[in-house]
């Protein structure tokens, strides 16, 4: 371990499984599952036109799920010495032995038929350092200053290890890298302030072209004159990938099989139906070449490529093992760790590209709005999947097939079922968008009759 | 009531902070601080009759923050062996030595006496000493009451307990031990019929009430005794008429108003947002840096304070010292409708020409860089009861408990949804309405506030999971509020253009 990596101590595969072996050996549980995650993240942040901070976070967590007499508990610690592991095992047993009815689903996964996809690891990303990051940040700051703009953003890279092993014979291991960058630039001016934004994610830092992102953001922050306040109403929108990703997050939540089973999803009673535009396909695909992250889920089960929406049809749900067993489905490798009250989650959304160039998307629009990014989207009505939110950092008017001027930000209230049913064009250029808990690979989309309310 | 005697981190780990500071000094830091943090978290969830989650997590680690000629260097590690701590300290200083671009201003810190002391959350019943079986039993009884109501499709009851033991040491001489305990408790019923999903929570959404208290909070809330009522309301909402659209006078219940304060007054008065330091993710503020002291956002009835002291109440923004070692304070944020103060830390205060930090800088844990965060940001009470206020309202809506919240990155244009609402006609509560939404522009909305109920209707609410920063940090914030009336508010946004 070098000084550049305080506390990283990322274990090898053998070391990680040795920790898990010691943990499983320490418990007298009828069945048990242990997982170990360790990560080092390096981030350089800048804002208000200056460098703000350089951060190294080295975290780790050893977790034990233990089953005693058909009751399961989960305990987690950062201590991986003998004392820490013994204490972990003691706490797991104490919690699992709390008198209560037996838990419903406590069987552990055995070895899956197919192994997980290979991890995405890039040695150059793992050795990325703050000197390089601050150099990149300084270049963005210089560009912004030269255009009369104030920049804020971050450059981040991480290297992580995840391992899981259980008493039913399952083993999974991941050693991967991730990188991410985001830039905003603002032309200050009180109520006349304008801004632009760009972000990208990858498993190789070199795949993120920060210079290109920064140049695009600078143009967005300046272009289009003073913002025009547009009347509320229905407009065709051309949504750039960042805006699309924000909507997909809400859409994907409904594909949790457990939510459908519990009547808590807009898809209850709608699986198998042609609910959306035939132009629209949505996958969860951790194996996509541009995707990043773990190749297995919280139960150690390999992530499978799942067509959530296939040419407009609600095709398949994401299912953890217990829910899959109850509903007669195949587990897809998207479950939370046991004990699991929440079911499954999407982490690697992909919208396959269509055939429309960015110019085509705009050219096919007589009057509409080009949206860089949505902000603070929140559900209003879960049954119709109506969501509200705002535009941010670059909203532009489209007239007669051309982007003509900048708009003030707008609030929208829109049923996403209606929106993705009305979708009429899919772009041909994919981008990789970092979201808080998932990564989205998507092109731009065009959607008619999007409802703006203020 | 007792103050736990074992405030702070274990002595061996507190020693690590000294080693980190020594190493940082040797490496050339002009300033350094170290936080050794040990957290214990317990989560219990009962869902639809089954114990769905019993989880206990502990973590411990050290964070070293340093200045050495450049910008902040920060390194955190779970490796508390002497070699691991020394590595973290050297890394923080090495990062802090990376030269700034020409012309960049070095980090300056507002002065604060180096406090040496200890502080602990006063609790009556340590939640980690209550038998788990008792806690599970409380939730199972609540769950049974929720599910006894016909039409409930999902019942959830939850408890969460957090204990943080922290030792803070700085190169200026501060040595502070703190032991902070938070308890959260709540329950929720959801109902589904023909594609409509409704939800009711008690006593608030997002896990219920959270406070700097012990297990006594969970007992006092009487979850089983309130479960039937909220379950019945969840089912009744399925048949309730939709919230009307248009402009109406609105009374916000204190739980909803607490979130309104959080989003439209708390966040925009964070000085790091005002200075543009959070522009890339969280956003900025409607406040310009020079506008504090003159920017009107509300009617003369609107007075808001930020208060981290215990005298304000056991909020989840209550502590003895912040994560820069600055003592807890009370300050005015809004006085008679004018923004007169901001939430600050040592750096943002110095940058803004303030004499002292407001003591509001906190980090989610040892592995996160500390940021300006809300403490207890509360609306001061007015006079009268909720019944008086309803009686004084001819035609309006009573709305309460957050369902969804959305506000722009400058904190101006907002739209909130509430779990439940009732029409008010002729000074009396009338029918229940479903899918209620209201929205507006922050200064217009707060300027329309013409009545705030009195101290007897004031509740100090706690929110456990406010997100900010990148990497994202979760933080607990407190907000006191009594029900208040706002004239001519736009309501009923659901789905319509």
Coordinates of C-alpha atoms in Angstrom, one line a residue, chain A residues 1-3 5-7 9 43 47-48 50-60 73-79 87 91 95 98 100 103 130-131 134 152-154 156 180 182-184 186 193 197 258 262-265 268 339-342 373 375-376 378-383 386 388-390 392 411 413 436 451 453-454, chain B residues 45 47-48 51-60 71-79 87-88 90-91 95-96 98 100-101 132-133 136 153-154 190 192 195 197 263 275-277 279-284 347 351 366-369 403-411 413-415 437 470-472 490 493-497:
Chain A
X1 CA 0.0 0.0 0.0
X2 CA 1.5 3.3 -1.0
X3 CA 1.1 6.6 0.8
X5 CA -3.7 5.3 -1.0
X6 CA -4.4 5.7 2.7
X7 CA -6.5 2.9 4.1
X9 CA -5.6 -1.9 1.5
X43 CA -12.0 13.4 -5.9
X47 CA -16.4 25.8 -7.5
X48 CA -16.9 29.5 -7.8
X50 CA -11.4 28.0 -7.9
X51 CA -10.1 24.7 -6.6
X52 CA -12.1 23.7 -3.5
X53 CA -10.8 20.4 -2.1
X54 CA -9.0 17.2 -2.8
X55 CA -10.5 14.2 -1.2
X56 CA -9.4 10.6 -0.6
X57 CA -12.0 8.3 0.9
X58 CA -11.0 4.8 1.9
X59 CA -13.9 2.8 3.2
X60 CA -14.6 -0.8 3.9
X73 CA -30.2 -11.0 10.9
X74 CA -27.6 -8.7 9.2
X75 CA -24.7 -7.0 10.9
X76 CA -21.9 -4.9 9.5
X77 CA -18.6 -3.6 10.7
X78 CA -15.4 -1.9 9.5
X79 CA -13.3 -4.1 11.9
X87 CA -17.9 -9.5 17.8
X91 CA -24.1 -9.7 17.4
X95 CA -30.2 -10.4 16.8
X98 CA -34.9 -12.4 19.1
X100 CA -40.5 -13.9 16.6
X103 CA -38.9 -15.4 8.5
X130 CA -5.0 14.3 -7.3
X131 CA -2.2 16.0 -9.2
X134 CA -6.3 19.1 -10.2
X152 CA -17.9 24.4 -10.7
X153 CA -17.5 20.6 -10.9
X154 CA -15.6 17.6 -9.9
X156 CA -13.6 11.5 -9.5
X180 CA -16.9 10.3 -13.3
X182 CA -19.4 16.9 -13.9
X183 CA -19.1 20.5 -15.0
X184 CA -21.3 23.5 -14.6
X186 CA -22.6 30.0 -15.0
X193 CA -27.9 34.4 -15.0
X197 CA -23.9 21.6 -17.6
X258 CA -41.7 -7.2 -5.5
X262 CA -47.4 -5.8 -3.6
X263 CA -49.6 -3.6 -5.8
X264 CA -47.2 -0.8 -5.3
X265 CA -46.1 -0.2 -8.9
X268 CA -49.5 -3.8 -11.5
X339 CA -32.9 -9.8 4.7
X340 CA -34.5 -8.0 1.8
X341 CA -37.7 -6.0 2.3
X342 CA -37.4 -4.1 -0.9
X373 CA -31.2 18.4 -18.0
X375 CA -33.8 18.8 -11.9
X376 CA -35.5 17.7 -8.7
X378 CA -40.4 13.8 -7.8
X379 CA -43.4 11.5 -8.1
X380 CA -46.8 13.2 -7.9
X381 CA -49.1 10.3 -8.6
X382 CA -47.6 6.8 -8.5
X383 CA -50.6 5.1 -10.3
X386 CA -47.0 11.4 -12.9
X388 CA -43.0 16.9 -11.5
X389 CA -39.6 18.6 -12.0
X390 CA -37.8 21.5 -13.6
X392 CA -32.0 23.3 -15.5
X411 CA -41.7 23.3 -14.3
X413 CA -46.0 17.8 -14.5
X436 CA -26.9 8.7 -7.7
X451 CA -46.8 19.3 -20.1
X453 CA -47.1 24.2 -16.0
X454 CA -45.1 27.3 -15.0
Chain B
X45 CA -38.6 -2.8 9.8
X47 CA -43.7 -5.1 6.8
X48 CA -47.0 -6.8 6.3
X51 CA -40.0 -8.9 10.6
X52 CA -38.5 -7.7 7.3
X53 CA -35.2 -6.2 8.5
X54 CA -33.2 -6.3 11.7
X55 CA -29.9 -4.7 10.8
X56 CA -27.1 -3.4 13.0
X57 CA -24.2 -1.6 11.5
X58 CA -21.1 -0.2 13.1
X59 CA -18.2 1.6 11.5
X60 CA -15.3 3.5 12.8
X71 CA -6.6 24.0 -1.1
X72 CA -8.2 21.6 1.4
X73 CA -6.6 18.1 1.5
X74 CA -8.9 15.5 3.1
X75 CA -8.2 11.8 3.6
X76 CA -10.3 9.3 5.5
X77 CA -9.6 5.7 6.4
X78 CA -11.1 2.8 8.4
X79 CA -7.6 1.6 9.2
X87 CA -0.7 7.4 6.0
X88 CA -4.0 9.3 6.0
X90 CA 0.5 12.4 5.1
X91 CA -2.0 12.0 2.2
X95 CA -3.0 16.8 -1.4
X96 CA -3.1 20.2 0.4
X98 CA -0.7 20.8 -4.6
X100 CA -3.1 26.6 -6.4
X101 CA -3.5 28.2 -9.8
X132 CA -34.5 -6.2 20.7
X133 CA -37.5 -8.4 21.4
X136 CA -39.8 -5.9 17.5
X153 CA -52.3 -3.3 1.0
X154 CA -48.9 -2.4 2.5
X190 CA -50.6 2.2 1.7
X192 CA -54.1 0.3 -3.8
X195 CA -54.4 1.8 -10.3
X197 CA -52.1 4.2 -4.7
X263 CA -36.4 23.5 1.3
X275 CA -21.1 31.5 -2.5
X276 CA -21.6 29.1 -5.4
X277 CA -19.6 26.3 -3.8
X279 CA -23.3 24.9 -7.8
X280 CA -22.6 21.7 -9.6
X281 CA -24.9 19.3 -7.7
X282 CA -27.1 20.9 -5.0
X283 CA -27.3 24.3 -6.7
X284 CA -27.1 27.8 -5.5
X347 CA -14.2 29.1 5.8
X351 CA -14.8 34.5 2.9
X366 CA -15.6 10.0 9.3
X367 CA -15.3 9.3 5.5
X368 CA -16.9 12.5 4.3
X369 CA -15.7 16.1 3.9
X403 CA -45.8 13.3 -0.2
X404 CA -43.4 14.7 -2.7
X405 CA -41.3 17.8 -2.9
X406 CA -39.6 19.6 -5.8
X407 CA -37.8 22.9 -5.9
X408 CA -35.5 24.5 -8.4
X409 CA -31.7 24.9 -7.9
X410 CA -32.1 28.5 -6.6
X411 CA -34.9 27.5 -4.3
X413 CA -40.0 27.6 -7.9
X414 CA -41.5 24.8 -5.8
X415 CA -44.3 22.3 -5.9
X437 CA -50.5 19.6 -4.4
X470 CA -20.7 15.1 -3.9
X471 CA -20.1 12.3 -3.0
X472 CA -23.6 12.6 -1.6
X490 CA -52.0 27.8 -6.2
X493 CA -51.3 20.8 -10.1
X494 CA -51.9 17.1 -10.6
X495 CA -51.2 16.2 -14.2
X496 CA -53.0 19.3 -15.8
X497 CA -51.2 21.8 -18.0

